[in-house]
Amino acid sequence: MAHLKALKLASAEPVAAQADPVKRTRNKVMEALAEQKRAAEAKIAGQVYAPTHMVWRKNEAGERMQVEARKRFRSGWFENAAGQTFFALRYAGTVIELAKDKNAIEVGEFDKLPMVIDTLIEAVQAGELDAQLTAAAEARGQMLRKKPAA
């Protein structure tokens, strides 16, 4: 007991995982938008954006090892035939309709894309896209659910 007296003991509980699905969805979208911004800034700077993450793979001896692998990245911007840049927000595998029959943001010059993404992040934080994101998440959930055997 002499060792425990040297420690500062307390009564504490860990923070529970986010139970609010809307807040969790907002955080996922904001993280994805931040990654899009990093990729756009790298392209503006003339660098290659190659995000990585840690994955488990088997080596030649059959042992599982954690290695760094390139992460799959899909850019949210595209250009039309006239050379204008557009940005489309994706969530749950679908393009989010930002307004009625409007699924992309006209950026104009590519250099303005990081500012547009910052504005989108602020809109997500303010909850302006909650209805669209919730609908996309529900549609994704319906698609992933197994249908009962007939």
Phi, psi and omega in degrees: 000342181294329179289322181291333179293337179282347181261152176268106183271147180211162174257113184214157177231145178291156178288131180289151177298154183298119179271342182281110183294330180292316180295320179296319178295315178302315181297319179297317181292319180295323176295318179295320178293323178297322178292321176298321179295317178300320180293319179294317179296323178294320179294320178297321180282355179081021179255161176267130179265116182226083180292148179233163174210166182269133179227160177263129178224158175267138177271188183298330181277357179088007180273143177282129180227149177269124182230159178271128181232155179290134182273141178290130182228132179239116182289145181269356181256157177204165180243148175267185183295333181277355179090008177282144179266138177233156177231130178243129178274128179245143173208137178056036174083002180232155175282132182277131176278113186283328174212172183303120180061024178235111184245005180215161178249128177281115183269323185089249178279143184298330182298339181274353185301315179302325178292322178295319179294321176301319178295320177296320179298317178297321179295320179293317178299323181282351178085017182290341182247014184302318182296316181293319181292320178296318179297319179294320179294320179293320178296319178296318179298319178296322181292324183278340181291141179283139178276142180296143180291137181275000000 
